[in-house]
XYZ file of C-alpha atoms in Angstrom:
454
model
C -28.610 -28.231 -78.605
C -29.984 -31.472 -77.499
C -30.877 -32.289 -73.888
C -28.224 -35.207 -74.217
C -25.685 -32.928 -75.139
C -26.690 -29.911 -72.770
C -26.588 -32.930 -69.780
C -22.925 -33.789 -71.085
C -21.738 -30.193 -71.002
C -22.866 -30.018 -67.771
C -21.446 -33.380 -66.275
C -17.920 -31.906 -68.026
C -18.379 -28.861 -66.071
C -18.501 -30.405 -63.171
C -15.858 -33.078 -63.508
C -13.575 -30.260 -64.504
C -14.902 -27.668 -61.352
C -14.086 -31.008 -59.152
C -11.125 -31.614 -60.619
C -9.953 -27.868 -60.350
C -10.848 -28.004 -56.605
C -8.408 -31.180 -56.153
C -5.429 -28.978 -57.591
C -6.556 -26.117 -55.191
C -6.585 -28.561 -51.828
C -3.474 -30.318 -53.083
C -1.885 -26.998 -53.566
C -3.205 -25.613 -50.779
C -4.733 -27.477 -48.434
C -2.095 -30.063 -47.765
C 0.136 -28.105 -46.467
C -2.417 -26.517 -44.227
C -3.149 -29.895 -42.921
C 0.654 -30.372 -42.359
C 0.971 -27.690 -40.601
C -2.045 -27.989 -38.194
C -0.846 -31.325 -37.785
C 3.103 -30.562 -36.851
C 1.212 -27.306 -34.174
C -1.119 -29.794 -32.630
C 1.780 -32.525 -32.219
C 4.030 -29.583 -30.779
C 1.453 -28.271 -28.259
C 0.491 -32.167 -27.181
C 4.027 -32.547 -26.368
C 4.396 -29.397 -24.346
C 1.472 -29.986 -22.860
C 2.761 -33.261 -21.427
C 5.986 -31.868 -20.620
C 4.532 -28.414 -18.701
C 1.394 -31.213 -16.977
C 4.309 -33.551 -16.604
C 6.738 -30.840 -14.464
C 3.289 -29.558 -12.532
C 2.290 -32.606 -11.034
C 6.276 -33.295 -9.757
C 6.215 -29.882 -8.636
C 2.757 -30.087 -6.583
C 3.548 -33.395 -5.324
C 6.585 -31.962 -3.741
C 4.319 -29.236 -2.276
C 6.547 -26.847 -3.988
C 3.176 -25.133 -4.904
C 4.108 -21.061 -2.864
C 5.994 -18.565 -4.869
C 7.770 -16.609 -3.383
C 7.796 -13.112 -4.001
C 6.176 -11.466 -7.027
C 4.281 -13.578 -9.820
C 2.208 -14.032 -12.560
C -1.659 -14.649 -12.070
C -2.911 -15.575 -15.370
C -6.894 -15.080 -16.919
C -7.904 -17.914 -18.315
C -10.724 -16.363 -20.076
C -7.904 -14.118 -21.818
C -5.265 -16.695 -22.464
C -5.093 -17.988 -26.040
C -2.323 -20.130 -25.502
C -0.046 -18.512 -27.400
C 2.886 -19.263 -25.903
C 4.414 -16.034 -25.935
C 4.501 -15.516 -21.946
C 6.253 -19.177 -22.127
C 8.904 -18.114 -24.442
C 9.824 -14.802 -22.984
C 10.226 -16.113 -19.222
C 14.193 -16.067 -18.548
C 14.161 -19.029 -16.180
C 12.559 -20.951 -18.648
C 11.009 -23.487 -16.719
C 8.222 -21.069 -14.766
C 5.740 -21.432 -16.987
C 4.468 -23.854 -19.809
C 1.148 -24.904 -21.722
C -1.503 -27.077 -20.346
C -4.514 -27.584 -22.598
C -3.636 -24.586 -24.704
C -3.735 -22.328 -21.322
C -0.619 -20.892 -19.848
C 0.057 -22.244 -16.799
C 2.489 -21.138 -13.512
C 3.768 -24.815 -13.456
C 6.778 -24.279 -11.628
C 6.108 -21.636 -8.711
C 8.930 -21.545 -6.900
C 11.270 -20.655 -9.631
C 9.710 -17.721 -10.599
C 11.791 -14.570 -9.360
C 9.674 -11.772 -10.306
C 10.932 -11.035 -13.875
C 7.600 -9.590 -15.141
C 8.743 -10.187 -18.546
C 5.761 -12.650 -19.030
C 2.861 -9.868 -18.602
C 4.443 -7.859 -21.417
C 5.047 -10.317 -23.522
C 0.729 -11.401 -23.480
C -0.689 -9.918 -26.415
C -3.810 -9.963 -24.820
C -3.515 -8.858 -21.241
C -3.879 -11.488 -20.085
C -1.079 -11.750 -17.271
C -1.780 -9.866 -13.559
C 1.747 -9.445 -11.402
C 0.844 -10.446 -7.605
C 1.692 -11.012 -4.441
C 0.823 -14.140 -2.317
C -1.450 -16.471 -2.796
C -5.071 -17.076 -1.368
C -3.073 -19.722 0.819
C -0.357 -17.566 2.126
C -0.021 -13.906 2.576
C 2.776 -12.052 1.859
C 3.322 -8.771 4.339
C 4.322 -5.987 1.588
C 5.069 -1.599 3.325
C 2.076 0.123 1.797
C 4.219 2.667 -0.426
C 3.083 5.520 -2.257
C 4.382 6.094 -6.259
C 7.456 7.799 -5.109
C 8.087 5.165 -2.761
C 7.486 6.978 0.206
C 5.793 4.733 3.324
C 3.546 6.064 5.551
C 6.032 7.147 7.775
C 6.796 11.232 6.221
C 10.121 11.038 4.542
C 10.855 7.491 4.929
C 11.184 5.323 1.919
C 11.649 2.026 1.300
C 13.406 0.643 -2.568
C 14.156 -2.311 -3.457
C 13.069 -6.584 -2.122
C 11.736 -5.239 1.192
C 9.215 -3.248 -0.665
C 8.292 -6.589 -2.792
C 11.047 -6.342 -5.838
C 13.474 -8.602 -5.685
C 14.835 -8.807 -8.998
C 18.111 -7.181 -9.504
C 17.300 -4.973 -12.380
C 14.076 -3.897 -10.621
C 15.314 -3.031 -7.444
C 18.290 -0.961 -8.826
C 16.164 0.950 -11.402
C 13.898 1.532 -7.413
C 16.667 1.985 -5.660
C 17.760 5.111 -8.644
C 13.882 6.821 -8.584
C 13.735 6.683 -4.605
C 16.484 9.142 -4.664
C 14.944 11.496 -7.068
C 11.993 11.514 -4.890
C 14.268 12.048 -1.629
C 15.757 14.823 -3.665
C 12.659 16.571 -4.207
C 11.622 15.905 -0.514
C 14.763 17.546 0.912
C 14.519 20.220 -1.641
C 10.958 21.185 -0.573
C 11.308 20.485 3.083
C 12.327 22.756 5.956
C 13.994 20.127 8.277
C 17.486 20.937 9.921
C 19.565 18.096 10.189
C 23.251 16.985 9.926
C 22.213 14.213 7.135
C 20.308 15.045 4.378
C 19.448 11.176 3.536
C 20.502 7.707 5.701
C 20.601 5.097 3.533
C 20.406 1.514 5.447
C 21.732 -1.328 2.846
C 24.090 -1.944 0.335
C 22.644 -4.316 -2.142
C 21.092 -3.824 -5.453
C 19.275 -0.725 -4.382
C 21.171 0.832 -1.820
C 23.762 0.655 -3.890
C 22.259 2.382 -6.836
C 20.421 5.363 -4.306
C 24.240 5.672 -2.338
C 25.595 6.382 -5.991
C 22.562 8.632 -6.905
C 22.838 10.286 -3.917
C 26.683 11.587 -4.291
C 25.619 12.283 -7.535
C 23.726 14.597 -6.707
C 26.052 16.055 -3.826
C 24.057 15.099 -1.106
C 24.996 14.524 2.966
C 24.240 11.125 2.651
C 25.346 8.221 5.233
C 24.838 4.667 4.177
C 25.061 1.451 6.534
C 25.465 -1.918 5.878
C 25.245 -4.473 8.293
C 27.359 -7.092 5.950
C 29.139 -6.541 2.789
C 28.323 -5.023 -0.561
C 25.837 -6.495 -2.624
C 23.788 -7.181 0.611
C 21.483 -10.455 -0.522
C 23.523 -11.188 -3.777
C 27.066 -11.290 -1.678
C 25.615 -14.421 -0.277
C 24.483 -16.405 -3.052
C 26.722 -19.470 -4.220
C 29.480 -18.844 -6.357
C 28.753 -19.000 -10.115
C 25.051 -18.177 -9.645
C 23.435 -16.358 -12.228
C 22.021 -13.268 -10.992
C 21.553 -10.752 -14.055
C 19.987 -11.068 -17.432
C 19.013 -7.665 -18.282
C 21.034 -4.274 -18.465
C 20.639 -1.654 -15.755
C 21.042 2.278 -15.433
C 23.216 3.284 -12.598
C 23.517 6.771 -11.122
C 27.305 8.244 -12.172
C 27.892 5.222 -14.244
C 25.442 4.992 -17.311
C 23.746 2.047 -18.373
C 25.341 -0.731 -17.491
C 25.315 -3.381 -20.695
C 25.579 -7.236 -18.464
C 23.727 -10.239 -19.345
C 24.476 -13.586 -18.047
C 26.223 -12.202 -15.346
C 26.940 -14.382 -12.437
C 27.474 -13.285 -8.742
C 31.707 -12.950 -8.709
C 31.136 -10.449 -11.583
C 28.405 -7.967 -10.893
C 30.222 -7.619 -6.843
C 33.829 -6.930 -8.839
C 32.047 -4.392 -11.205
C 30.469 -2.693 -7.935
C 33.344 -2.913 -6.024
C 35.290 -1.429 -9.243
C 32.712 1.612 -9.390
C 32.825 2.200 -5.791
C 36.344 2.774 -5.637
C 36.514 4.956 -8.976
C 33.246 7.014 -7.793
C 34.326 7.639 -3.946
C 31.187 6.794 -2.807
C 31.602 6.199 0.975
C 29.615 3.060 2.483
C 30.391 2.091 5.917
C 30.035 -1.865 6.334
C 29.294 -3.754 9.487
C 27.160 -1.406 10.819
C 23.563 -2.606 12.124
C 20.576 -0.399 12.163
C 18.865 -0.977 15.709
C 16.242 1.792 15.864
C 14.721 4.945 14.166
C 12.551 7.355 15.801
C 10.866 10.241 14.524
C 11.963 13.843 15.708
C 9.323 16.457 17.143
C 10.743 19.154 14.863
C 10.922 16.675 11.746
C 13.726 14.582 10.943
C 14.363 10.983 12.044
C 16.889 9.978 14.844
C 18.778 6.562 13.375
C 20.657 4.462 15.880
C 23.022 2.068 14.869
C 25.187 -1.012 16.272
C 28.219 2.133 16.323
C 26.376 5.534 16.125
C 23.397 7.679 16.355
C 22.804 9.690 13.580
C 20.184 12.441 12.672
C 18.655 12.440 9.017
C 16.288 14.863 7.243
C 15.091 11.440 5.137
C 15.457 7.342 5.707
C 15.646 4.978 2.893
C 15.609 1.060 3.989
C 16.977 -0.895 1.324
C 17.757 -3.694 3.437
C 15.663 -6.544 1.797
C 13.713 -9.382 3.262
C 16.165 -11.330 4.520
C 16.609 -9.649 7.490
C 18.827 -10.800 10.843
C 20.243 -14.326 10.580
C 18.487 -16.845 12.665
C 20.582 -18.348 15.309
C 20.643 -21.600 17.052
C 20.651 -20.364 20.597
C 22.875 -22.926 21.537
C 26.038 -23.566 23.189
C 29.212 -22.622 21.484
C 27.039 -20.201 18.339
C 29.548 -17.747 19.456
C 32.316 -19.779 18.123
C 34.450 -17.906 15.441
C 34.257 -20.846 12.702
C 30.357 -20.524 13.011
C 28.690 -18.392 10.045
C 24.977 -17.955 8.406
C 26.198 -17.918 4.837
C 28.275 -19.643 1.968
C 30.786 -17.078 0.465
C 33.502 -19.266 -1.043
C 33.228 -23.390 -1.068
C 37.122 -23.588 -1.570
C 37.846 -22.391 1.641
C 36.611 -25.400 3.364
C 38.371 -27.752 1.373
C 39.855 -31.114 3.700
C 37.585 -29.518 6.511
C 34.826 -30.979 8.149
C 31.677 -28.830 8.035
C 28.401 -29.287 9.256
C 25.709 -27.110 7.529
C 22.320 -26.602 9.140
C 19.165 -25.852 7.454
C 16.530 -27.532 4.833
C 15.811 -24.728 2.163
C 17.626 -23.550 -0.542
C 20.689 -22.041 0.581
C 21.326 -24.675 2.684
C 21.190 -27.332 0.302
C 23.163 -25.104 -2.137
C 26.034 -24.485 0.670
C 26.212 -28.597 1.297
C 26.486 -29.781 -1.925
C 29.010 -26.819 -2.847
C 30.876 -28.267 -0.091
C 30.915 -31.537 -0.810
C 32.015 -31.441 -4.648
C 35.678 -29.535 -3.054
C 38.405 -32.221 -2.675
C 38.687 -33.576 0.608
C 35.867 -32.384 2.347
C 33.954 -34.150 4.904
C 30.277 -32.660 4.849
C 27.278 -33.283 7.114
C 23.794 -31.746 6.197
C 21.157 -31.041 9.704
C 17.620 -30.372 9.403
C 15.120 -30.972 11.619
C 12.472 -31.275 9.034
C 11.984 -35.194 7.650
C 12.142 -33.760 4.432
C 12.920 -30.840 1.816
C 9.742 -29.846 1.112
C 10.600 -25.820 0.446
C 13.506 -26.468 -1.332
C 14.048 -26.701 -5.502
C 14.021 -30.116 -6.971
C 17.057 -29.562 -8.837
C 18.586 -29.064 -5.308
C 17.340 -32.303 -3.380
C 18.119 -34.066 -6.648
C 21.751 -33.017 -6.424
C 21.958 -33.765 -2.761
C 20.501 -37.267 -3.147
C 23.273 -37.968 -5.551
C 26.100 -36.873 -3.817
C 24.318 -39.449 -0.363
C 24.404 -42.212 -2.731
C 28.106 -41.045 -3.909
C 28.830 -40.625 -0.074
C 30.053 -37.367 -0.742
C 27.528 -35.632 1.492
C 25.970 -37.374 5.374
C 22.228 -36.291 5.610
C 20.759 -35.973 9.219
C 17.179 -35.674 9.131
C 15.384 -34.934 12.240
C 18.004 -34.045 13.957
C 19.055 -30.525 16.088
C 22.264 -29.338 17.030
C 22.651 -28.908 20.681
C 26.191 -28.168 20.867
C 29.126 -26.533 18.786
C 32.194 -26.940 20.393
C 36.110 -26.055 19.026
C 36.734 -29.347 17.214
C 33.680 -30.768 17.387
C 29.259 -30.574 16.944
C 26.985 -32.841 18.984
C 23.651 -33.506 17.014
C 20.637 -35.341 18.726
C 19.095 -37.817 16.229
C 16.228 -39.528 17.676
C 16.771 -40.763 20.998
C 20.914 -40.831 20.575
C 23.184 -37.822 20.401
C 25.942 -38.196 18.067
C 29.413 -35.800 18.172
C 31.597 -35.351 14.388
C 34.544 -33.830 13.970
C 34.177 -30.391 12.784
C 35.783 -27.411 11.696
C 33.055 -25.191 10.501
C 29.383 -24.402 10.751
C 27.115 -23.147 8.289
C 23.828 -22.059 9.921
C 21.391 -21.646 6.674
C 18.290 -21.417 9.006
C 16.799 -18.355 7.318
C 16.504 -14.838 8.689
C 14.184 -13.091 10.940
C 11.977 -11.040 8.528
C 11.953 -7.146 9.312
C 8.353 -6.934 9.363
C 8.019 -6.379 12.812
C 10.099 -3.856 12.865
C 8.579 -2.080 10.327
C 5.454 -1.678 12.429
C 7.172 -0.758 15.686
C 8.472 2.571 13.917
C 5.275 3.195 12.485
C 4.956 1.962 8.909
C 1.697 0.627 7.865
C 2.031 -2.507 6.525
C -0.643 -4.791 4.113
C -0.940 -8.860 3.230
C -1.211 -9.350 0.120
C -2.931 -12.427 -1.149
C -2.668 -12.902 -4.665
C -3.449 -9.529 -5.377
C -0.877 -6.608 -6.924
């Protein structure tokens, strides 16, 4: 063969290898490119939609979670999304230059469902923040504090979802079981159980379950925490096990229902709870035992559980005319103020969430107090809906202003250098609750602040 023809051969083969390479990309690298394409344009719009929803957040100052959260590696985080998609608030956490991101702090409730989601381990649950500490009981794995016999389930121990603290509330009685079971004390009460939300609830139902002397207190009404959330709110996405009962198959399920199921499943069960009772002291017994003291009763256990949250005691005005029956520290039912005039005090959530409740029932006359100048600790969604109903004068917003007087018809508010009386029929004090922490320590339990660590 001649060089000429051995070069043409060649030049052929290559033509035809290029050519055969074209097919190949056109076949398969197009679509490659497509799809890159479509993923980058997807994660530069979330990006500027999670960035977007930060920076209103932090300018706010709405920067604090406030109970458990995720802390998330960077130097783990692939930006997968996963963690994003598998929060059920849905707007706690989002994508910022392919990192996950906690963009919206103060919506996150503890869920947890982002750490197991990370296929990477990337996600750490914490408490606090290097800013603020968060005062958590120092519990052992049975949830026993340091206090012999005295155990704490539920949000006062840090765990305030309501799937969380149930499933708590459920394993702190198996642990009290074993404790009275291997104990020698002698006392009236095998177990006093202070609370009746979430996880009072569940360890009063494990507890006659088990045919135990139990006693269980509640200062309010059952449901503790979640009896005073607005109507309609969401407060359940998950199934739960409950003692006696089984697992419990709710999602979605808003406040009205879950209280009618437990009030439905006390009644069928028997279980005895004992409502408007106060706890006011417990002190330790020389020959074991603890010595509970209530608003109505003294009573002597073998164990203690405190499941009473972290809301605590209401925090009161100290002022003239507090004592008045139409004054209250909580929202229960907006309808039963309707063509009333109420004055709610208070800048956070509830407060907000009480007002403009209020204000949306026919007739009402509604003035919000705070003596903040603005709502810095409260959601956006919430000053957002409050604004509206100002500019709809639905709603009369006082800021910087106190209440120095409730009286029978009537509220006098100082606003600046003038004090100003409204017609009124009802007070809502929303001025959030004196934390138990104290209290804690006075008995004896050793307490730790957590600051952005588990």
């Amino acid at each position: 063969m001649s060089s000429v023809q051995a070069g043409a051969n060649f030049f052929q083969g290559l033509v035809s290898g290029v050519v055969d390479n074209i097919d190949s990309i056109l076949i398969y690298g197009l679509p490659m490119l497509l799809f890159t394409f479509l993923l980058t344009r997807s994660r530069n719009t979330a990006t500027e939609a999670s960035l977007s929803t930060f920076v209103k957040v932090k300018k706010a100052g709405l920067t604090e979670p406030a109970s458990l959260h995720p802390l998330i590696d960077s130097n783990l985080c692939i930006g997968c999304g996963a963690c994003v998609d598998a929060c059920p608030e849905g707007d706690v956490l989002g994508l910022i230059n392919n990192h996950a991101h906690l963009i919206n702090p103060t919506h996150c409730i503890g869920h947890g469902a982002c750490k197991t989601a990370c296929p990477l381990d990337a996600i750490s649950l914490v408490f606090g923040t290097a800013k603020r500490g968060v005062e958590i009981p120092i519990l052992n794995p049975n949830f026993e504090t340091s206090l012999p016999n005295v155990f704490i389930a539920g949000e006062l121990g840090g765990m305030g979802l309501i799937r969380n603290a149930v499933e708590q509330g459920r394993q702190a009685m198996e642990a009290i079981k074993s404790a009275i079971r291997s104990g020698n004390v002698q006392a009236p009460v095998d177990v006093l159980i202070v609370g009746a939300g979430p996880s009072g609830f569940s360890a009063t139902l494990g507890a006659h379950e088990a045919g135990l002397k139990y006693v269980t207190i509640e200062q309010d009404s059952l449901g503790g925490t979640v009896f005073n959330f607005p109507r309609g709110k969401v407060v359940m996405t998950r199934p739960v096990m409950l003692p006696i009962v089984g697992q419990v198959k709710m999602t979605e399920t808003n406040k009205e229902t879950l209280l009618q199921f437990w009030q439905s499943v006390e009644k069928k069960t028997g279980i005895r709870i004992q409502y408007q009772e106060r706890m006011e002291g417990v002190t330790k017994n020389p020959g074991g035992g603890y010595t509970v003291t209530t608003n109505k009763n003294t009573y002597h256990a073998k164990t203690v559980l405190l499941a009473i949250g972290r809301r605590g005691t209401p925090r009161k005005l100290d002022v003239p005319g507090e004592n008045l029956p139409k004054v209250v520290y909580s929202l229960i039912d907006p309808e039963q103020y309707r063509n009333q005039h109420v004055l709610v005090v208070g800048g956070g959530n509830s407060a907000l969430e009480a007002a403009t409740s209020i204000a949306e029932e026919p007739g009402t006359t509604v003035t919000l107090s705070y003596r903040g100048d603005s709502f810095n600790r409260a959601a956006e969604k919430n000053r957002h809906k409050v604004d509206a109903l100002v500019a709809a004068n639905r709603l009369q917003l006082l800021l910087k202003s106190d209440i120095t007087e409730i009286r029978v018809n009537t509220a006098l508010i100082k606003l600046a250098n003038t004090t100003m009386e409204i017609p009124n029929q009802a007070v809502i004090i929303s001025a959030g609750g004196i934390l138990p922490t104290p209290f804690l320590k006075k008995i004896g339990i050793n307490i730790e602040t957590k600051y952005g660590t588990p």
